Coordinates of C-alpha atoms in Angstrom, one line a residue:
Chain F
X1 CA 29.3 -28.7 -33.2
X2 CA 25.5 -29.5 -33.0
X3 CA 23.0 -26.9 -31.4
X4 CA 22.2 -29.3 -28.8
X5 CA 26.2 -29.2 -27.3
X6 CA 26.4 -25.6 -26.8
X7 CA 26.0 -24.6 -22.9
X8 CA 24.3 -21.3 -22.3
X9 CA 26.4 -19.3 -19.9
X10 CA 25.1 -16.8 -17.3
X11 CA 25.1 -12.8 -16.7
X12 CA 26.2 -11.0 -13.6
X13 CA 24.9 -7.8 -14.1
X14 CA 25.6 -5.6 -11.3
X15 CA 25.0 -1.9 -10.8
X16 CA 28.2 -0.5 -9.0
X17 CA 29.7 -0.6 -6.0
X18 CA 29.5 -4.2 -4.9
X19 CA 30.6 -5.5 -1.7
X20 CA 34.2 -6.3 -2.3
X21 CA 36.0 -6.4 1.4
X22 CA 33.0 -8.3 3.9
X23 CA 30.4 -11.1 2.3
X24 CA 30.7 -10.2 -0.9
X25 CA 27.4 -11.5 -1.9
X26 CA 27.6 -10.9 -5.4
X27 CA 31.1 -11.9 -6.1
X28 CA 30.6 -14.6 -4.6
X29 CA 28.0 -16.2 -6.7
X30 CA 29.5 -15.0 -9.6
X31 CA 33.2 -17.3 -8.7
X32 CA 30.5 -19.8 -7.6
X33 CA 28.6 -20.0 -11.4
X34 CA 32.3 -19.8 -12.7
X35 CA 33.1 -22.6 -11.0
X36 CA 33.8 -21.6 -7.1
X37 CA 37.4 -22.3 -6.7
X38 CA 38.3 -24.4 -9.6
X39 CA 37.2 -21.0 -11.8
X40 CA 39.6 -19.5 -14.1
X41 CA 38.8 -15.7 -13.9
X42 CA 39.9 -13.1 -16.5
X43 CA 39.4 -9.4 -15.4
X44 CA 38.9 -6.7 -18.1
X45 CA 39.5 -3.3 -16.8
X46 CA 39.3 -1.7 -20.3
X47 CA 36.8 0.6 -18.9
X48 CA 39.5 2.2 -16.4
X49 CA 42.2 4.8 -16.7
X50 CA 43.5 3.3 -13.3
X51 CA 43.4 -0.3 -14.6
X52 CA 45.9 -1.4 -11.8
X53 CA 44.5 -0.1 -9.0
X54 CA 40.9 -2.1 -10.5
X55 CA 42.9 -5.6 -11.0
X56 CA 44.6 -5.0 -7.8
X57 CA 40.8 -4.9 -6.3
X58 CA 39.5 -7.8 -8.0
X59 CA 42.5 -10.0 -7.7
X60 CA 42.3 -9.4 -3.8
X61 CA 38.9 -10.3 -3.5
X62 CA 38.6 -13.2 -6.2
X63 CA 41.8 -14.5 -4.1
X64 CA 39.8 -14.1 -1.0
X65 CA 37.0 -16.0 -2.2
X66 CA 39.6 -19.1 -2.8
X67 CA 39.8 -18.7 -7.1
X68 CA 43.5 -19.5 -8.0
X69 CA 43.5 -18.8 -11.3
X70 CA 42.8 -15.4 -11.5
X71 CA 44.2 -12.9 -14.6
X72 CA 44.4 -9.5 -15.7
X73 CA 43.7 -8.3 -19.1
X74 CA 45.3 -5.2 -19.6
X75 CA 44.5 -4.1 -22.5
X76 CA 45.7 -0.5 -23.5
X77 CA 44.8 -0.6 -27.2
X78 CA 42.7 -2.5 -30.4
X79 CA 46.0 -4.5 -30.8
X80 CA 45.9 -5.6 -27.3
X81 CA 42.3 -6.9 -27.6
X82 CA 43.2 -8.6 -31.1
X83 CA 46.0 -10.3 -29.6
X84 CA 46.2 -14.2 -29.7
X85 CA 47.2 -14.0 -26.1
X86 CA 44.0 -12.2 -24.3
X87 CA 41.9 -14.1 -26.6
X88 CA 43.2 -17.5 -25.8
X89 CA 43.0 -16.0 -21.8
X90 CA 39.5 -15.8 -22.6
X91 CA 39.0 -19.3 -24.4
X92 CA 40.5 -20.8 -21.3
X93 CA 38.2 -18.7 -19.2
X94 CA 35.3 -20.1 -16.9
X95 CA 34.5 -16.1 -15.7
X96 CA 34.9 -13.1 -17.4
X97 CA 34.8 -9.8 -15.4
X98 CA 34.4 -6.3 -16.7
X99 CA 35.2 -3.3 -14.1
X100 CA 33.7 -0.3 -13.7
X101 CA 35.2 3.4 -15.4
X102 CA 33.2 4.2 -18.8
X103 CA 31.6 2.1 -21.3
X104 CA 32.3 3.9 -24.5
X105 CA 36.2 3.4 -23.1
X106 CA 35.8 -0.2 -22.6
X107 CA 33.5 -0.3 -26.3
X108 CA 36.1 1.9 -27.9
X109 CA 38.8 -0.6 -27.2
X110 CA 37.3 -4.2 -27.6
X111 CA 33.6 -3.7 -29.5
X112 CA 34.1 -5.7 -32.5
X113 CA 37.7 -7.1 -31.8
X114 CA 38.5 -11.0 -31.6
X115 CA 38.2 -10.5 -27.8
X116 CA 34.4 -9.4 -28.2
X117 CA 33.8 -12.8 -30.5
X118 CA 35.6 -14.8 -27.8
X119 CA 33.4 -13.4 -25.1
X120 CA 30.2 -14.3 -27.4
X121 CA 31.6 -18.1 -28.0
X122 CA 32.8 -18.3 -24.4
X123 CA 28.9 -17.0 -23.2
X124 CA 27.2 -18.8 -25.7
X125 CA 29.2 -21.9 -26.8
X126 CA 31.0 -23.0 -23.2
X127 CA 28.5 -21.8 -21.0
X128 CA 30.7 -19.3 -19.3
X129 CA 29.8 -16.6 -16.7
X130 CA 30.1 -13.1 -17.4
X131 CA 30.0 -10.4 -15.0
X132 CA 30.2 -6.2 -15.3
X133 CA 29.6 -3.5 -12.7
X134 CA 28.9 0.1 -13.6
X135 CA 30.1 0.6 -16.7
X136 CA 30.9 -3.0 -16.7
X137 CA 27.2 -3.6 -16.8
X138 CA 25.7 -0.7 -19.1
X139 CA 28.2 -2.1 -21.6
X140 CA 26.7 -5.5 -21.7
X141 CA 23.3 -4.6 -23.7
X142 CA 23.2 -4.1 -27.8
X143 CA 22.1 -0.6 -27.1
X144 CA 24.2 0.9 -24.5
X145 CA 23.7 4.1 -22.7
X146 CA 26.4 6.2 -23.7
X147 CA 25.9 9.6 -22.4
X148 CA 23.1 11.5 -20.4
X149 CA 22.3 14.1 -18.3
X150 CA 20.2 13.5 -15.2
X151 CA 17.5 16.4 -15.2
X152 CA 14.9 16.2 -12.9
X153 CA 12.3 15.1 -15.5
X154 CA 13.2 13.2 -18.6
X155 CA 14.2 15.0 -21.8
X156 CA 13.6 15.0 -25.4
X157 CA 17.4 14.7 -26.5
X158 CA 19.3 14.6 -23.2
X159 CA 20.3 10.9 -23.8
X160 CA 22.7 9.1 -26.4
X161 CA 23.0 5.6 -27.5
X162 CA 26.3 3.7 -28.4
X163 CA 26.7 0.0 -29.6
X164 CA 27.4 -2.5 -27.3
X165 CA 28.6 -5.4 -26.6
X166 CA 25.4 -7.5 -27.3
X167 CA 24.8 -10.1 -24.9
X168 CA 21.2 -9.0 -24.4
X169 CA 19.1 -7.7 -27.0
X170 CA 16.3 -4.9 -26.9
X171 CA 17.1 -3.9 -23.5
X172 CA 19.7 -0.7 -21.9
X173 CA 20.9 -1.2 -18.5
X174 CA 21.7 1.9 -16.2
X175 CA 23.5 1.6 -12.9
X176 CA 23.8 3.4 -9.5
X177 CA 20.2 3.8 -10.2
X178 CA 18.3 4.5 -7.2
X179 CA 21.8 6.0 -5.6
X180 CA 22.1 8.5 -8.7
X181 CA 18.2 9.2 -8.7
X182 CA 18.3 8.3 -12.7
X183 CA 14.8 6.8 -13.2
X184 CA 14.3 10.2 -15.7
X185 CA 17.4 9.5 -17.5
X186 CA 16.1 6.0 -18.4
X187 CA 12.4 7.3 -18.7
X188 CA 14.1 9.6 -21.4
X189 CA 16.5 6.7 -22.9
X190 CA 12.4 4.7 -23.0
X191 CA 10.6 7.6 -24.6
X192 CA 12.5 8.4 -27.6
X193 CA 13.4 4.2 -28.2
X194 CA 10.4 2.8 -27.1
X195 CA 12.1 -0.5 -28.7
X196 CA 14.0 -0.9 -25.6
X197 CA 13.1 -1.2 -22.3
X198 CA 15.1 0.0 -19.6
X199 CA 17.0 -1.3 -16.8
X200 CA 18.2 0.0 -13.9
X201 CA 20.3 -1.6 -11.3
X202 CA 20.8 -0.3 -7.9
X203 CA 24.6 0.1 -6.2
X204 CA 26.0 -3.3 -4.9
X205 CA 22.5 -5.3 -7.0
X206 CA 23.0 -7.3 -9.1
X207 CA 20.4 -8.9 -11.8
X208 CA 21.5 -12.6 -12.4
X209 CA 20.6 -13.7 -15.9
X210 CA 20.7 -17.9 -16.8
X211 CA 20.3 -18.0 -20.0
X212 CA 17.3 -19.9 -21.0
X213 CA 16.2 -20.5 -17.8
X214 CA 15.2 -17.3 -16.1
X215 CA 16.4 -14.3 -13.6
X216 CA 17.6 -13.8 -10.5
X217 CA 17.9 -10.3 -8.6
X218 CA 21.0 -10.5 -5.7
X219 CA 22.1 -7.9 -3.1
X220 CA 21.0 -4.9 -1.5
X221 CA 19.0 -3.2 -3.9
X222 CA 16.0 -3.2 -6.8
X223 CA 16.4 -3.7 -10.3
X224 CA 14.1 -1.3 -11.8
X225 CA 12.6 -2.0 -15.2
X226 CA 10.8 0.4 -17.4
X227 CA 8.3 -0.4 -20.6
X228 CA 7.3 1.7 -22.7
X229 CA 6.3 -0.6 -25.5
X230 CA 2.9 0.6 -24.9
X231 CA 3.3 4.1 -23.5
X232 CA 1.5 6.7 -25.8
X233 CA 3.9 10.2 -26.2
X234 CA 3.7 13.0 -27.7
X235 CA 8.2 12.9 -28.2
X236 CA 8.1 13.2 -31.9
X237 CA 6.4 16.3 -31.7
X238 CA 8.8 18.8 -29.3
X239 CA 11.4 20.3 -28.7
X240 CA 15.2 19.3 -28.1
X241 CA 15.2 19.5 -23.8
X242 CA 11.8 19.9 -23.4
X243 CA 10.0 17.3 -21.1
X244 CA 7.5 14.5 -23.4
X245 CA 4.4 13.5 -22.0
X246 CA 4.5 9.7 -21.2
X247 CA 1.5 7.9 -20.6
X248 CA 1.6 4.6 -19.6
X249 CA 5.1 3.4 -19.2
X250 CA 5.0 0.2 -17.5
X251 CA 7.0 -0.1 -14.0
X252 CA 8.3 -2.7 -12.5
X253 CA 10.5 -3.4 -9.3
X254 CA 12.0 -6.5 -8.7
X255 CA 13.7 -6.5 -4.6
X256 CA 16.9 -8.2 -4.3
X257 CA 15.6 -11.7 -3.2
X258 CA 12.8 -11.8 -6.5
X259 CA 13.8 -14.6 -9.3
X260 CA 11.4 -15.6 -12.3
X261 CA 12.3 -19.0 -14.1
X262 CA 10.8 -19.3 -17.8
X263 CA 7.6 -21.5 -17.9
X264 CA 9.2 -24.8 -18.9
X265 CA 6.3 -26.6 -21.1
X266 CA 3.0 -25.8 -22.3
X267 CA 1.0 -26.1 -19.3
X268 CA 4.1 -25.4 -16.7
X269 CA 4.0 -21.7 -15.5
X270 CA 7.0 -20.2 -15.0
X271 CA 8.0 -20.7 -11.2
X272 CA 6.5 -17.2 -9.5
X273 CA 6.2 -15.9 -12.8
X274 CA 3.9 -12.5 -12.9
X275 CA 2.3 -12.8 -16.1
X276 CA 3.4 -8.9 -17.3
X277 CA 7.3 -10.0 -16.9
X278 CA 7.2 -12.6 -19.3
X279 CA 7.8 -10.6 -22.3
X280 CA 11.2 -8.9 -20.7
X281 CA 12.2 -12.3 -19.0
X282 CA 11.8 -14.3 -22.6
X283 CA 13.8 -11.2 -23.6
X284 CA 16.6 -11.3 -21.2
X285 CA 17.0 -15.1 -21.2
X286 CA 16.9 -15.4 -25.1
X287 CA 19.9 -17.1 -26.4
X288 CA 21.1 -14.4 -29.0
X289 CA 23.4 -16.1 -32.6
X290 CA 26.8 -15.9 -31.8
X291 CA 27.1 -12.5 -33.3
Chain D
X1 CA -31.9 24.4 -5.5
X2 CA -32.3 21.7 -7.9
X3 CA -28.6 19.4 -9.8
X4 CA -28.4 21.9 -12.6
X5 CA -28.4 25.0 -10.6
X6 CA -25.1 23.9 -9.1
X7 CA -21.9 25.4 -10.2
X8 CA -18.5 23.1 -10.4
X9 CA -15.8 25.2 -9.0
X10 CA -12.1 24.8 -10.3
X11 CA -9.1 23.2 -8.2
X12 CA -5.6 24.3 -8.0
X13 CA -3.0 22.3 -7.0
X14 CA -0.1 23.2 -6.2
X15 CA 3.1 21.2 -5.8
X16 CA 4.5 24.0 -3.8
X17 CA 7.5 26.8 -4.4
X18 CA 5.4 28.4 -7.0
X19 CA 6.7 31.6 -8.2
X20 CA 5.1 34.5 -6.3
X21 CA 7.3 37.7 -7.5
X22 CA 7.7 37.0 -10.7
X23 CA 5.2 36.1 -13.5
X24 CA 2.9 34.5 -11.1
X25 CA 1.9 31.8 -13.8
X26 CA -0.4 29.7 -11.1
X27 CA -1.7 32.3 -9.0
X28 CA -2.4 34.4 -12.4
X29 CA -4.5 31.7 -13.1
X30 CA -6.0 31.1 -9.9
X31 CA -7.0 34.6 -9.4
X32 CA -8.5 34.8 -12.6
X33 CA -10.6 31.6 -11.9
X34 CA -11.3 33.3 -8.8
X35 CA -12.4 36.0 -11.2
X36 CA -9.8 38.6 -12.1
X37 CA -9.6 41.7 -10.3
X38 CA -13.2 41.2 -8.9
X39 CA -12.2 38.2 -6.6
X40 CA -12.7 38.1 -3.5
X41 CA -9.9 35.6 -2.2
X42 CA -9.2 34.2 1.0
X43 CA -6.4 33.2 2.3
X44 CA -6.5 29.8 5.0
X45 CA -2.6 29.8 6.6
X46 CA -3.7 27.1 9.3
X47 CA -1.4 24.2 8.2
X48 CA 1.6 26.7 8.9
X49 CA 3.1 28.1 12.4
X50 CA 4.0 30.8 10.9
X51 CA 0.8 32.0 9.7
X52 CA 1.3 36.0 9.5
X53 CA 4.4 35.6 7.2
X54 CA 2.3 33.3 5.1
X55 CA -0.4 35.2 4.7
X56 CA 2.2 38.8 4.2
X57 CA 3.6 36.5 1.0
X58 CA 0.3 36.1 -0.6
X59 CA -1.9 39.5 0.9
X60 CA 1.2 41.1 -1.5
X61 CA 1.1 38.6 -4.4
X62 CA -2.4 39.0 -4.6
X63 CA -2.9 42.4 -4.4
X64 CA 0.0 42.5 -7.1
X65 CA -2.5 40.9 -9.0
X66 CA -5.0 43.5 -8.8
X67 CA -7.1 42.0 -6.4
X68 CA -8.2 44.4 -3.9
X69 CA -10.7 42.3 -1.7
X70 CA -8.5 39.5 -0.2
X71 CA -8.6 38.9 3.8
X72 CA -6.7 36.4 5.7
X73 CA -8.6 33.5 8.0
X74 CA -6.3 33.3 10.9
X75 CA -7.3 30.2 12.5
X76 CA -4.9 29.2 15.5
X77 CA -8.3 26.8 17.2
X78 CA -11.2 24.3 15.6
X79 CA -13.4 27.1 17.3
X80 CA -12.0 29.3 14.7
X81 CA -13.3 26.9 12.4
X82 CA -16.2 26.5 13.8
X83 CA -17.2 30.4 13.9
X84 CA -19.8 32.2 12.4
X85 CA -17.8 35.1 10.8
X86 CA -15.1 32.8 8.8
X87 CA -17.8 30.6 7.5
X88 CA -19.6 33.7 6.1
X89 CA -16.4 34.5 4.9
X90 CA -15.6 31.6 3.2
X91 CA -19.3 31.9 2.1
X92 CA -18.7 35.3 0.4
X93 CA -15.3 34.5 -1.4
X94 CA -14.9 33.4 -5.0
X95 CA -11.1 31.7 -4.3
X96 CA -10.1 30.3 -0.9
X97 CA -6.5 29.6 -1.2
X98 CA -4.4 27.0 1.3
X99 CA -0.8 27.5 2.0
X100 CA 1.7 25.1 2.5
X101 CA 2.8 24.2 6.0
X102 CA 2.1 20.4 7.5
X103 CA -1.4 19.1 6.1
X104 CA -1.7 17.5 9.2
X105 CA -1.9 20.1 11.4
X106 CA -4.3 21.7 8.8
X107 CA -6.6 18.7 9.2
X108 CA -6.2 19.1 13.1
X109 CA -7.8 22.4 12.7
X110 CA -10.4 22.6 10.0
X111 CA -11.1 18.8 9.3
X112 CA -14.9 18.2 10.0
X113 CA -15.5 22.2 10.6
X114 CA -18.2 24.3 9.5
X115 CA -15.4 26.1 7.4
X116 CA -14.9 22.8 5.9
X117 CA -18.7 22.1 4.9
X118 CA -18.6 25.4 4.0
X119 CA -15.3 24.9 1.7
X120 CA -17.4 21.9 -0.2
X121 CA -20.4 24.0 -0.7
X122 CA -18.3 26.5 -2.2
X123 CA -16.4 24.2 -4.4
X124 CA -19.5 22.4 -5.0
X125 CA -22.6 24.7 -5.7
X126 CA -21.3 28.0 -5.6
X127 CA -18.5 27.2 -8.8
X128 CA -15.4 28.6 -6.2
X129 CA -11.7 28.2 -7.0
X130 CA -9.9 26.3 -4.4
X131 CA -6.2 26.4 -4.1
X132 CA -3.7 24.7 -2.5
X133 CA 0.3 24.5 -2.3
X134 CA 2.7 21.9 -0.8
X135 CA 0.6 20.8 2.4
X136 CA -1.9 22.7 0.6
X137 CA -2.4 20.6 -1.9
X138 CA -1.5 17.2 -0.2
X139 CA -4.5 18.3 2.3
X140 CA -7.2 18.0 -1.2
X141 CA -8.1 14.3 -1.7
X142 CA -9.6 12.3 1.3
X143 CA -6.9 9.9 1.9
X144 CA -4.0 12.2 2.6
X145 CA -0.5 11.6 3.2
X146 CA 0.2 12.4 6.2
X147 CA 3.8 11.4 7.2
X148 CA 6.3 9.4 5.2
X149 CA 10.0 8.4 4.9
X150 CA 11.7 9.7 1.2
X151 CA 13.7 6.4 0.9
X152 CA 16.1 5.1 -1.9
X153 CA 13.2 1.9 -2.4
X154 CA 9.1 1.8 -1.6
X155 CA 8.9 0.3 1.7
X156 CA 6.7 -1.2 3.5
X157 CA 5.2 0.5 6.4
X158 CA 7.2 3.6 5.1
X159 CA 4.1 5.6 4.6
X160 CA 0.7 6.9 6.7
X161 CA -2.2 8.4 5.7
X162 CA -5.1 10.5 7.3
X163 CA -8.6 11.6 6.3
X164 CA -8.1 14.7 4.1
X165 CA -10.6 17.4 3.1
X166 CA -11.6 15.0 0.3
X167 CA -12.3 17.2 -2.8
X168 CA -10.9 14.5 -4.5
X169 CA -11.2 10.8 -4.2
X170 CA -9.3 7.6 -4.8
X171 CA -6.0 9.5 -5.0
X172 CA -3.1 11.1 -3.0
X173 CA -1.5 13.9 -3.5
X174 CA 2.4 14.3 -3.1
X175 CA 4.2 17.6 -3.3
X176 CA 7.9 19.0 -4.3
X177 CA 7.8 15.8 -6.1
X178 CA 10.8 15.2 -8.6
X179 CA 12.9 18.4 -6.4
X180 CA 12.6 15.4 -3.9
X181 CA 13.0 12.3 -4.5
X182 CA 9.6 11.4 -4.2
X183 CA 8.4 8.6 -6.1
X184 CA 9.5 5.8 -4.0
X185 CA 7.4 7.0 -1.1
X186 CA 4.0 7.4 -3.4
X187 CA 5.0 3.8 -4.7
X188 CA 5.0 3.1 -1.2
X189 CA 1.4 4.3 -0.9
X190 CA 0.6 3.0 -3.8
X191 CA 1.9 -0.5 -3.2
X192 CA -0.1 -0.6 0.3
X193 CA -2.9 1.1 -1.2
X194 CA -3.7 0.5 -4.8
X195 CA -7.5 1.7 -4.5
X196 CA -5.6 5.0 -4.5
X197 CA -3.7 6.4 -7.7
X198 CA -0.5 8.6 -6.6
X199 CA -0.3 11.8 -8.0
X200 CA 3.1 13.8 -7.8
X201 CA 3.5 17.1 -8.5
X202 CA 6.4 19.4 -9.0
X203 CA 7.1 22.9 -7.5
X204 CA 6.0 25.6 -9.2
X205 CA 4.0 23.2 -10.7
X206 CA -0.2 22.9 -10.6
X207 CA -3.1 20.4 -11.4
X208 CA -5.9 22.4 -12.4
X209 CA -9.2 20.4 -12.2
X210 CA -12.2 21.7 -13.9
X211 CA -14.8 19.5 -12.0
X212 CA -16.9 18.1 -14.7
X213 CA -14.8 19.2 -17.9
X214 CA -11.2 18.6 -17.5
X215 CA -7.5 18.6 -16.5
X216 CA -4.3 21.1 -16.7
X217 CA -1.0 21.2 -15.8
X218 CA 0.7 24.5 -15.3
X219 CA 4.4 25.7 -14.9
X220 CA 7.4 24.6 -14.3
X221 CA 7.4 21.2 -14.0
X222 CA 5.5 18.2 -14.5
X223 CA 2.3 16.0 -12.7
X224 CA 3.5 12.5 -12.5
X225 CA 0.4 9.8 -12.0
X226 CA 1.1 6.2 -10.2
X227 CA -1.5 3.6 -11.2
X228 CA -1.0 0.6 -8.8
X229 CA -4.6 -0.9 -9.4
X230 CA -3.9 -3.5 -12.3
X231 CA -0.1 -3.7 -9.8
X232 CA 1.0 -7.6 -8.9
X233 CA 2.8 -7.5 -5.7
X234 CA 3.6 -9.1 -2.8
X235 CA 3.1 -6.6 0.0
X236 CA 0.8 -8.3 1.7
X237 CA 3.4 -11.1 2.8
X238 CA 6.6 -9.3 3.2
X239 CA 8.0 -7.9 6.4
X240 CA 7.9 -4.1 7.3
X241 CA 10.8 -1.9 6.0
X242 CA 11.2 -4.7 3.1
X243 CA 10.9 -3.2 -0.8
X244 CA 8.0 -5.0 -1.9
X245 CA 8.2 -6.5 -5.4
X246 CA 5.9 -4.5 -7.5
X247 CA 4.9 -5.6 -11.1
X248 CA 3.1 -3.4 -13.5
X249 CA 2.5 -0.6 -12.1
X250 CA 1.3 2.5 -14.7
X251 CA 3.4 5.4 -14.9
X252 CA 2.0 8.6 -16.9
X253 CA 4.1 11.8 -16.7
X254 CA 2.2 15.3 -17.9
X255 CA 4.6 18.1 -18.7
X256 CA 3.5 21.6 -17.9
X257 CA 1.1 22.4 -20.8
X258 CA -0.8 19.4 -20.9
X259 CA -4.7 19.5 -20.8
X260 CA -7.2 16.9 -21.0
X261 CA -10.4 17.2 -21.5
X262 CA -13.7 14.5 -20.8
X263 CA -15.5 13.0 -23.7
X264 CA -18.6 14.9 -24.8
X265 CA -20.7 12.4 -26.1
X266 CA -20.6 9.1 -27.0
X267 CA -18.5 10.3 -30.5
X268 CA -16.9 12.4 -29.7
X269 CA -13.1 11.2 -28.0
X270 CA -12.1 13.7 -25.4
X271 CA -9.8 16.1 -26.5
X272 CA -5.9 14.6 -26.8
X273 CA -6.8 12.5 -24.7
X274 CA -5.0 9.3 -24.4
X275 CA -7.3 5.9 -23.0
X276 CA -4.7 5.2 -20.6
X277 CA -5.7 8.5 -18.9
X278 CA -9.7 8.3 -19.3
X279 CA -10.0 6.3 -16.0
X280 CA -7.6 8.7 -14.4
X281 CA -9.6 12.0 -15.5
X282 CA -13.1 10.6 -15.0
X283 CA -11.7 10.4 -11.3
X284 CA -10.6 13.5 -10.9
X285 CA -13.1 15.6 -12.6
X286 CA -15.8 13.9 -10.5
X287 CA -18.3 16.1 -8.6
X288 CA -18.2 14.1 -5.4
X289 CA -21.1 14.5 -3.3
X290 CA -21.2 17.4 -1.0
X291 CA -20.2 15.5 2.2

């Protein structure tokens, strides 16, 4: 297959508790870039200890919002999520769901498996949608936010990183952001990997990648983004816990209702493109090799 | 009296619930600004209702500090501010200290007094120490904020702000900032107002201003600094109550222990200090005009 036939998919990135009983905003357009009712939904609930009480969530409201085809991946072990079954589920898949519960659960179980390189052809070769919430969502960056403690300032060391599952690059995505108050614990995440610049999504928000194309932020919320490419610190130099100085971290917050579309030749600017977001939206929207 | 006979007096700003039994840190180093055990401190309860209480909490913490001449400026009426034996008091005292309460009513009171003119003198050609906690401090810079919502997002209309005592310009001072939640209203002011620069500061936290040499943060906690002026946004065309989008905005965060100091010369680089921050302290550090 030539470069030129691969569709790009999209990311529905959403920062907890979405709306899963009234409008249901988000889940809505994420059945809607699946393919509305002719989708063919697989729900991973990996990150869940409960991961029956999750499908049974999902498959009411996916059946509410008219998608038929709607299945559950249970998958309880590395076997499961090598098996020829879930991985052919997810080669038949228009949307692919990831529930809430705890990323390095949901990593622990499918990072690396043949379910992860489905996921990565079905995103990148078919042009498939691909949502998480919560841990759903922190689990979709390279870099993932493991574990952290929210102190009331960042910390040196209060933060830890885990791999991913890679469908965006340079980038770690928190969630319940504003609800949780956890602007220090990505401030902290920013200071010691200045590499990566942070993202936090609010509860029932969700940030809309189309890869390629550009970004969309949905729901009730902000998505928060933090840069700190340029800050100057003095990190290296403390102590474990202690608080770094951080100067010039670059903010940005885009309301529910924002979208920025790539500049699309030359002398085209991106539609409502600022010029400071480029950088993060080239980042977001970069089609990443299939692994 | 001629420029160079002026003295630049220090400020103290404090972001309220500074420790007062303990080891004193910031009013240690207020009093000894103030000049040690020969100060001669008074104390300005006005923005509280409860003004003997406040001033029976610092009368002891001072005089545990060894200062012995410290009096209290009961001031329940602008006539009280207006009088002849307060201004000579302020006139006589080395530290003039302001306790927390609402900055609004402290305005309502002194704003435009001769105890005001007399503060700036003071501050301004006599080389005093002012201090300030919680309303205290808020009450410093000329535009202060006066009421606001603490909201999950910056809002629109969220935030108003009065004419302050104005010993510092082009800023606003918020207190109890990270125990409260408090950046999203002094993004608020920041996005409505980006001639100002936010300045947060914890409890038990102070920004010590040497006018014409320098910065300090003591404590507990941390000064954070909001720099909206290179900010994109669209406030200006968004309803009230909305979360305005806000791009770039600069985010510096100074740990307790920080100091800056202003360039020297032309070759000489301020002391650890980072260019980000040069704008920031050139600001602060100005001596502003006496009225």
């Amino acid at each position: 297959m030539s470069e030129h036939q691969y569709r790009n998919g999209h990311l529905v990135i959403i920062g907890g508790g979405e709306d899963r009983k009234h409008d249901m905003e988000i889940l809505k357009r994420f059945v809607e870039l699946a393919g509305g009712t002719e989708a063919n939904i697989v729900v991973i609930t990996a990150a869940s200890t409960i991961a029956d009480e999750m499908w049974s969530i999902y498959d009411e409201a996916f059946g509410t919002l008219g998608v038929t085809r709607r299945s559950h991946l249970m998958i309880e072990s590395r076997q499961d999520a090598n098996s020829e079954a879930f991985v052919r589920q997810v080669d038949d898949a228009t949307g692919i769901f990831m529930t809430g519960g705890d990323q390095k659960r949901l990593l622990a179980l499918i990072g690396g498996s043949a379910l992860d390189a489905a996921m990565h052809v079905a995103l990148k070769v078919r042009g498939v949608t691909i949502g998480g919430t919560s841990a759903g969502a922190s689990a979709m960056s390279g870099h993932m936010l493991a574990t952290g403690r929210v102190e009331l300032h960042p910390e040196k060391g209060s933060v830890s990183l885990g791999a991913g599952l890679g469908f965006l690059h340079r980038v770690v995505v928190d969630q319940h952001f504003s609800e949780r108050q956890r602007l220090s614990r990505l401030l902290s995440v920013v200071a010691q990997n200045p590499y990566l610049q942070g993202i936090g999504i609010d509860e029932d928000t969700a940030l809309v990648v189309d890869i390629g194309v550009g970004i969309e932020v949905l729901g009730q919320g902000a998505v928060t983004i933090v840069d700190g490419r340029t800050m100057i610190t003095n990190v290296a130099d403390i102590k474990d816990r202690d608080t770094p100085e951080l100067i010039d971290v670059r903010l940005h917050l885009l309301p529910a209702g924002s979208s920025y579309q790539l500049p699309t030749g030359a002398t085209e600017p991106g539609k409502g493109l600022p010029p400071p977001l480029l950088d993060f939206l080239e980042n977001v929207t970069k089609r990443n090799p299939l692994s």
